[in-house]
Amino acid sequence: MATQIREEGRTETEGVMVKVKVLSLTQYVDDTLKQAEYYRDEHGVVVAKVSAASGFFARGDSFEDARGNLRDVIEGNVLLALQLGFEIGISREEWLRL
């Protein structure tokens, strides 16, 4: 997955210059959803997953349900990663090591 964080500028915090980055969560989720694959399992449930990111999968009774659930999963994973200080837009191998 491509990095969706862009450098916005620099700011001074307590006398130290730090990079300021901006993450558009909506753009990140939309870009990630474009990579999703959908299929029906043996019970007729629609499964949506993003192969490039471990843990990005969801189910639903319809395509729309599965896509909406996957959107929630992606948002939740991104917010958790930010809270834990992980980089966003890391490679599949890095996600698998987490």
Short mmCIF file of N, CA, C and O in Angstrom, two decimals:
data_model
loop_
_atom_site.label_atom_id
_atom_site.label_comp_id
_atom_site.label_asym_id
_atom_site.label_seq_id
_atom_site.Cartn_x
_atom_site.Cartn_y
_atom_site.Cartn_z
N MET A 1 0.83 -1.18 0.00
CA MET A 1 0.00 0.00 0.00
C MET A 1 0.87 1.24 0.00
O MET A 1 1.86 1.29 0.70
N ALA A 2 0.48 2.21 -0.75
CA ALA A 2 1.24 3.46 -0.80
C ALA A 2 0.98 4.27 0.46
O ALA A 2 -0.09 4.22 1.03
N THR A 3 1.98 5.01 0.87
CA THR A 3 1.84 5.85 2.04
C THR A 3 0.87 6.97 1.75
O THR A 3 0.98 7.64 0.74
N GLN A 4 -0.10 7.17 2.63
CA GLN A 4 -1.10 8.19 2.44
C GLN A 4 -0.87 9.39 3.34
O GLN A 4 -1.70 10.25 3.46
N ILE A 5 0.28 9.44 4.00
CA ILE A 5 0.61 10.57 4.84
C ILE A 5 1.53 11.48 4.04
O ILE A 5 2.48 11.03 3.44
N ARG A 6 1.22 12.75 4.02
CA ARG A 6 2.08 13.68 3.32
C ARG A 6 2.64 14.68 4.31
O ARG A 6 2.00 15.02 5.28
N GLU A 7 3.86 15.13 4.04
CA GLU A 7 4.46 16.12 4.92
C GLU A 7 3.80 17.46 4.65
O GLU A 7 3.71 17.92 3.53
N GLU A 8 3.29 18.06 5.69
CA GLU A 8 2.58 19.34 5.57
C GLU A 8 3.51 20.50 5.82
O GLU A 8 3.33 21.57 5.29
N GLY A 9 4.50 20.32 6.64
CA GLY A 9 5.42 21.41 6.95
C GLY A 9 6.18 21.10 8.21
O GLY A 9 6.26 19.97 8.64
N ARG A 10 6.73 22.14 8.79
CA ARG A 10 7.47 21.97 10.02
C ARG A 10 6.91 22.93 11.05
O ARG A 10 6.43 24.00 10.72
N THR A 11 7.00 22.53 12.30
CA THR A 11 6.56 23.39 13.39
C THR A 11 7.54 23.24 14.54
O THR A 11 8.26 22.25 14.62
N GLU A 12 7.58 24.23 15.40
CA GLU A 12 8.48 24.18 16.54
C GLU A 12 7.69 23.80 17.78
O GLU A 12 6.66 24.37 18.08
N THR A 13 8.16 22.78 18.47
CA THR A 13 7.55 22.32 19.71
C THR A 13 8.60 22.31 20.78
O THR A 13 9.59 21.59 20.68
N GLU A 14 8.42 23.13 21.80
CA GLU A 14 9.37 23.22 22.92
C GLU A 14 10.79 23.43 22.42
O GLU A 14 11.73 22.80 22.88
N GLY A 15 10.94 24.31 21.43
CA GLY A 15 12.26 24.64 20.92
C GLY A 15 12.84 23.63 19.96
O GLY A 15 13.96 23.78 19.50
N VAL A 16 12.10 22.56 19.62
CA VAL A 16 12.59 21.52 18.71
C VAL A 16 11.74 21.54 17.45
O VAL A 16 10.51 21.54 17.52
N MET A 17 12.39 21.57 16.30
CA MET A 17 11.66 21.52 15.04
C MET A 17 11.23 20.08 14.77
O MET A 17 12.05 19.16 14.86
N VAL A 18 9.96 19.90 14.48
CA VAL A 18 9.44 18.57 14.17
C VAL A 18 8.66 18.63 12.87
O VAL A 18 8.10 19.66 12.51
N LYS A 19 8.65 17.52 12.14
CA LYS A 19 7.85 17.43 10.92
C LYS A 19 6.38 17.28 11.32
O LYS A 19 6.06 16.57 12.25
N VAL A 20 5.54 17.95 10.58
CA VAL A 20 4.11 17.83 10.78
C VAL A 20 3.56 17.08 9.58
O VAL A 20 3.81 17.45 8.44
N LYS A 21 2.82 16.01 9.84
CA LYS A 21 2.25 15.22 8.76
C LYS A 21 0.73 15.23 8.87
O LYS A 21 0.19 15.29 9.96
N VAL A 22 0.09 15.16 7.73
CA VAL A 22 -1.36 15.16 7.68
C VAL A 22 -1.82 13.86 7.04
O VAL A 22 -1.31 13.46 5.99
N LEU A 23 -2.78 13.22 7.67
CA LEU A 23 -3.34 11.98 7.15
C LEU A 23 -4.81 12.22 6.85
O LEU A 23 -5.56 12.61 7.75
N SER A 24 -5.21 12.03 5.63
CA SER A 24 -6.62 12.09 5.29
C SER A 24 -7.17 10.68 5.44
O SER A 24 -6.93 9.81 4.60
N LEU A 25 -7.87 10.45 6.54
CA LEU A 25 -8.41 9.12 6.82
C LEU A 25 -9.37 8.70 5.72
O LEU A 25 -9.33 7.55 5.25
N THR A 26 -10.20 9.61 5.27
CA THR A 26 -11.16 9.29 4.22
C THR A 26 -10.43 8.86 2.95
O THR A 26 -10.80 7.86 2.33
N GLN A 27 -9.40 9.59 2.57
CA GLN A 27 -8.65 9.25 1.36
C GLN A 27 -7.94 7.91 1.51
O GLN A 27 -7.93 7.09 0.60
N TYR A 28 -7.35 7.68 2.68
CA TYR A 28 -6.66 6.42 2.93
C TYR A 28 -7.63 5.25 2.82
O TYR A 28 -7.36 4.24 2.16
N VAL A 29 -8.81 5.38 3.46
CA VAL A 29 -9.80 4.31 3.43
C VAL A 29 -10.29 4.09 2.01
O VAL A 29 -10.38 2.95 1.54
N ASP A 30 -10.60 5.16 1.29
CA ASP A 30 -11.07 5.03 -0.09
C ASP A 30 -10.03 4.35 -0.97
O ASP A 30 -10.37 3.48 -1.77
N ASP A 31 -8.77 4.75 -0.83
CA ASP A 31 -7.70 4.13 -1.62
C ASP A 31 -7.54 2.65 -1.27
O ASP A 31 -7.31 1.82 -2.14
N THR A 32 -7.66 2.34 0.00
CA THR A 32 -7.52 0.95 0.43
C THR A 32 -8.70 0.10 -0.05
O THR A 32 -8.52 -1.04 -0.49
N LEU A 33 -9.91 0.66 -0.02
CA LEU A 33 -11.08 -0.06 -0.51
C LEU A 33 -10.97 -0.40 -1.99
O LEU A 33 -11.50 -1.42 -2.44
N LYS A 34 -10.24 0.40 -2.74
CA LYS A 34 -10.04 0.13 -4.17
C LYS A 34 -9.24 -1.15 -4.38
O LYS A 34 -9.30 -1.76 -5.44
N GLN A 35 -8.48 -1.56 -3.37
CA GLN A 35 -7.66 -2.77 -3.45
C GLN A 35 -8.40 -4.01 -2.96
O GLN A 35 -7.86 -5.11 -2.99
N ALA A 36 -9.63 -3.83 -2.49
CA ALA A 36 -10.37 -4.93 -1.89
C ALA A 36 -10.80 -5.96 -2.93
O ALA A 36 -11.07 -5.64 -4.08
N GLU A 37 -10.85 -7.20 -2.47
CA GLU A 37 -11.34 -8.32 -3.28
C GLU A 37 -12.60 -8.83 -2.59
O GLU A 37 -12.67 -8.86 -1.36
N TYR A 38 -13.58 -9.26 -3.38
CA TYR A 38 -14.84 -9.73 -2.84
C TYR A 38 -15.17 -11.10 -3.41
O TYR A 38 -14.92 -11.36 -4.58
N TYR A 39 -15.72 -11.97 -2.57
CA TYR A 39 -16.18 -13.27 -3.04
C TYR A 39 -17.22 -13.80 -2.07
O TYR A 39 -17.36 -13.32 -0.94
N ARG A 40 -17.97 -14.78 -2.51
CA ARG A 40 -18.95 -15.44 -1.63
C ARG A 40 -18.33 -16.73 -1.10
O ARG A 40 -17.72 -17.48 -1.84
N ASP A 41 -18.51 -16.95 0.19
CA ASP A 41 -18.00 -18.19 0.76
C ASP A 41 -19.02 -19.32 0.55
O ASP A 41 -20.04 -19.13 -0.12
N GLU A 42 -18.73 -20.48 1.09
CA GLU A 42 -19.58 -21.65 0.87
C GLU A 42 -20.98 -21.51 1.48
O GLU A 42 -21.89 -22.26 1.15
N HIS A 43 -21.18 -20.50 2.34
CA HIS A 43 -22.48 -20.27 2.95
C HIS A 43 -23.21 -19.09 2.32
O HIS A 43 -24.28 -18.69 2.79
N GLY A 44 -22.64 -18.54 1.26
CA GLY A 44 -23.27 -17.43 0.55
C GLY A 44 -22.99 -16.06 1.14
O GLY A 44 -23.54 -15.06 0.69
N VAL A 45 -22.14 -16.01 2.15
CA VAL A 45 -21.78 -14.74 2.77
C VAL A 45 -20.72 -14.05 1.92
O VAL A 45 -19.79 -14.69 1.43
N VAL A 46 -20.86 -12.75 1.73
CA VAL A 46 -19.88 -11.98 0.95
C VAL A 46 -18.70 -11.65 1.86
O VAL A 46 -18.87 -11.12 2.96
N VAL A 47 -17.50 -11.99 1.40
CA VAL A 47 -16.28 -11.70 2.13
C VAL A 47 -15.52 -10.62 1.36
O VAL A 47 -15.37 -10.71 0.14
N ALA A 48 -15.10 -9.60 2.09
CA ALA A 48 -14.30 -8.52 1.50
C ALA A 48 -12.96 -8.50 2.21
O ALA A 48 -12.90 -8.57 3.44
N LYS A 49 -11.87 -8.44 1.44
CA LYS A 49 -10.55 -8.40 2.08
C LYS A 49 -9.58 -7.61 1.23
O LYS A 49 -9.75 -7.47 0.03
N VAL A 50 -8.58 -7.09 1.92
CA VAL A 50 -7.48 -6.40 1.26
C VAL A 50 -6.25 -7.27 1.50
O VAL A 50 -5.74 -7.34 2.61
N SER A 51 -5.82 -7.94 0.47
CA SER A 51 -4.71 -8.90 0.61
C SER A 51 -3.41 -8.23 1.04
O SER A 51 -2.59 -8.86 1.70
N ALA A 52 -3.23 -6.97 0.68
CA ALA A 52 -1.98 -6.28 0.99
C ALA A 52 -1.85 -5.91 2.46
O ALA A 52 -0.78 -5.49 2.90
N ALA A 53 -2.92 -6.07 3.24
CA ALA A 53 -2.88 -5.67 4.66
C ALA A 53 -3.51 -6.76 5.52
O ALA A 53 -4.70 -7.03 5.41
N SER A 54 -2.71 -7.36 6.35
CA SER A 54 -3.19 -8.38 7.26
C SER A 54 -4.25 -7.80 8.19
O SER A 54 -4.07 -6.72 8.76
N GLY A 55 -5.36 -8.49 8.34
CA GLY A 55 -6.41 -8.04 9.25
C GLY A 55 -7.45 -7.16 8.61
O GLY A 55 -8.43 -6.79 9.24
N PHE A 56 -7.28 -6.82 7.34
CA PHE A 56 -8.27 -6.00 6.65
C PHE A 56 -9.24 -6.93 5.92
O PHE A 56 -9.12 -7.17 4.73
N PHE A 57 -10.22 -7.45 6.65
CA PHE A 57 -11.25 -8.28 6.03
C PHE A 57 -12.55 -8.12 6.80
O PHE A 57 -12.56 -7.75 7.97
N ALA A 58 -13.65 -8.38 6.11
CA ALA A 58 -14.97 -8.26 6.73
C ALA A 58 -15.95 -9.12 5.95
O ALA A 58 -15.65 -9.59 4.85
N ARG A 59 -17.13 -9.32 6.54
CA ARG A 59 -18.18 -10.11 5.90
C ARG A 59 -19.48 -9.34 5.91
O ARG A 59 -19.66 -8.41 6.69
N GLY A 60 -20.39 -9.77 5.06
CA GLY A 60 -21.71 -9.15 5.03
C GLY A 60 -22.66 -10.00 4.20
O GLY A 60 -22.24 -10.87 3.45
N ASP A 61 -23.96 -9.73 4.36
CA ASP A 61 -24.96 -10.47 3.59
C ASP A 61 -24.99 -10.03 2.13
O ASP A 61 -25.43 -10.78 1.27
N SER A 62 -24.51 -8.83 1.85
CA SER A 62 -24.46 -8.32 0.49
C SER A 62 -23.11 -7.64 0.26
O SER A 62 -22.35 -7.41 1.20
N PHE A 63 -22.86 -7.30 -1.00
CA PHE A 63 -21.64 -6.59 -1.35
C PHE A 63 -21.56 -5.28 -0.55
O PHE A 63 -20.52 -4.94 0.01
N GLU A 64 -22.68 -4.55 -0.50
CA GLU A 64 -22.70 -3.27 0.20
C GLU A 64 -22.42 -3.44 1.69
O GLU A 64 -21.70 -2.63 2.28
N ASP A 65 -23.00 -4.48 2.30
CA ASP A 65 -22.75 -4.74 3.72
C ASP A 65 -21.28 -5.06 3.97
O ASP A 65 -20.67 -4.54 4.91
N ALA A 66 -20.72 -5.92 3.13
CA ALA A 66 -19.32 -6.32 3.30
C ALA A 66 -18.41 -5.11 3.11
O ALA A 66 -17.46 -4.91 3.87
N ARG A 67 -18.70 -4.28 2.12
CA ARG A 67 -17.89 -3.09 1.86
C ARG A 67 -17.99 -2.10 3.03
O ARG A 67 -16.98 -1.55 3.48
N GLY A 68 -19.18 -1.89 3.55
CA GLY A 68 -19.36 -1.00 4.70
C GLY A 68 -18.64 -1.52 5.93
O GLY A 68 -18.00 -0.75 6.67
N ASN A 69 -18.72 -2.83 6.16
CA ASN A 69 -18.01 -3.44 7.30
C ASN A 69 -16.51 -3.34 7.12
O ASN A 69 -15.77 -3.09 8.09
N LEU A 70 -16.04 -3.52 5.87
CA LEU A 70 -14.60 -3.41 5.61
C LEU A 70 -14.14 -1.97 5.84
O LEU A 70 -13.06 -1.75 6.39
N ARG A 71 -14.95 -1.00 5.46
CA ARG A 71 -14.61 0.41 5.72
C ARG A 71 -14.40 0.62 7.22
O ARG A 71 -13.43 1.24 7.65
N ASP A 72 -15.31 0.08 8.04
CA ASP A 72 -15.19 0.22 9.49
C ASP A 72 -13.92 -0.46 10.01
O ASP A 72 -13.25 0.07 10.90
N VAL A 73 -13.59 -1.62 9.46
CA VAL A 73 -12.38 -2.34 9.88
C VAL A 73 -11.13 -1.54 9.54
O VAL A 73 -10.22 -1.41 10.37
N ILE A 74 -11.07 -0.99 8.34
CA ILE A 74 -9.90 -0.21 7.93
C ILE A 74 -9.75 1.01 8.82
O ILE A 74 -8.66 1.28 9.34
N GLU A 75 -10.84 1.75 9.03
CA GLU A 75 -10.78 2.93 9.89
C GLU A 75 -10.31 2.55 11.29
O GLU A 75 -9.46 3.22 11.87
N GLY A 76 -10.86 1.49 11.84
CA GLY A 76 -10.47 1.05 13.19
C GLY A 76 -9.01 0.67 13.27
O GLY A 76 -8.32 1.03 14.23
N ASN A 77 -8.52 -0.05 12.27
CA ASN A 77 -7.11 -0.45 12.25
C ASN A 77 -6.19 0.76 12.14
O ASN A 77 -5.15 0.83 12.81
N VAL A 78 -6.56 1.73 11.31
CA VAL A 78 -5.74 2.92 11.15
C VAL A 78 -5.71 3.72 12.45
O VAL A 78 -4.64 4.15 12.90
N LEU A 79 -6.87 3.92 13.05
CA LEU A 79 -6.91 4.68 14.30
C LEU A 79 -6.13 3.98 15.41
O LEU A 79 -5.41 4.63 16.17
N LEU A 80 -6.23 2.66 15.49
CA LEU A 80 -5.45 1.92 16.48
C LEU A 80 -3.96 2.06 16.21
O LEU A 80 -3.17 2.29 17.14
N ALA A 81 -3.57 1.93 14.94
CA ALA A 81 -2.15 2.07 14.58
C ALA A 81 -1.62 3.45 14.97
O ALA A 81 -0.52 3.57 15.49
N LEU A 82 -2.42 4.48 14.74
CA LEU A 82 -2.00 5.83 15.11
C LEU A 82 -1.86 5.96 16.63
O LEU A 82 -0.90 6.56 17.11
N GLN A 83 -2.80 5.40 17.36
CA GLN A 83 -2.73 5.45 18.83
C GLN A 83 -1.49 4.74 19.36
O GLN A 83 -0.91 5.16 20.36
N LEU A 84 -1.11 3.67 18.68
CA LEU A 84 0.06 2.89 19.12
C LEU A 84 1.36 3.42 18.54
O LEU A 84 2.43 2.90 18.84
N GLY A 85 1.28 4.44 17.68
CA GLY A 85 2.49 5.04 17.12
C GLY A 85 3.07 4.31 15.93
O GLY A 85 4.23 4.53 15.58
N PHE A 86 2.28 3.44 15.29
CA PHE A 86 2.77 2.72 14.11
C PHE A 86 2.70 3.62 12.89
O PHE A 86 1.88 4.52 12.80
N GLU A 87 3.56 3.36 11.92
CA GLU A 87 3.52 4.04 10.64
C GLU A 87 2.29 3.58 9.87
O GLU A 87 1.89 2.44 9.95
N ILE A 88 1.72 4.48 9.09
CA ILE A 88 0.58 4.16 8.24
C ILE A 88 1.08 4.01 6.82
O ILE A 88 1.92 4.76 6.36
N GLY A 89 0.52 3.04 6.10
CA GLY A 89 0.93 2.82 4.73
C GLY A 89 2.16 1.94 4.63
O GLY A 89 2.89 2.00 3.67
N ILE A 90 2.37 1.11 5.63
CA ILE A 90 3.53 0.23 5.63
C ILE A 90 3.26 -0.99 4.77
O ILE A 90 2.12 -1.28 4.42
N SER A 91 4.29 -1.68 4.43
CA SER A 91 4.17 -2.82 3.53
C SER A 91 3.49 -4.00 4.23
O SER A 91 3.39 -4.06 5.45
N ARG A 92 3.04 -4.93 3.42
CA ARG A 92 2.38 -6.15 3.93
C ARG A 92 3.31 -6.89 4.91
O ARG A 92 2.88 -7.33 5.97
N GLU A 93 4.59 -6.98 4.56
CA GLU A 93 5.54 -7.70 5.43
C GLU A 93 5.65 -7.03 6.81
O GLU A 93 5.73 -7.71 7.82
N GLU A 94 5.63 -5.70 6.82
CA GLU A 94 5.70 -4.99 8.09
C GLU A 94 4.44 -5.21 8.91
O GLU A 94 4.49 -5.38 10.11
N TRP A 95 3.28 -5.20 8.26
CA TRP A 95 2.01 -5.45 8.97
C TRP A 95 2.05 -6.85 9.59
O TRP A 95 1.60 -7.05 10.71
N LEU A 96 2.56 -7.82 8.84
CA LEU A 96 2.57 -9.18 9.34
C LEU A 96 3.47 -9.35 10.55
O LEU A 96 3.26 -10.22 11.39
N ARG A 97 4.49 -8.50 10.68
CA ARG A 97 5.39 -8.58 11.83
C ARG A 97 4.81 -7.95 13.08
O ARG A 97 5.31 -8.15 14.17
N LEU A 98 3.75 -7.15 12.94
CA LEU A 98 3.17 -6.45 14.11
C LEU A 98 2.42 -7.39 15.01
O LEU A 98 1.90 -8.37 14.65
#
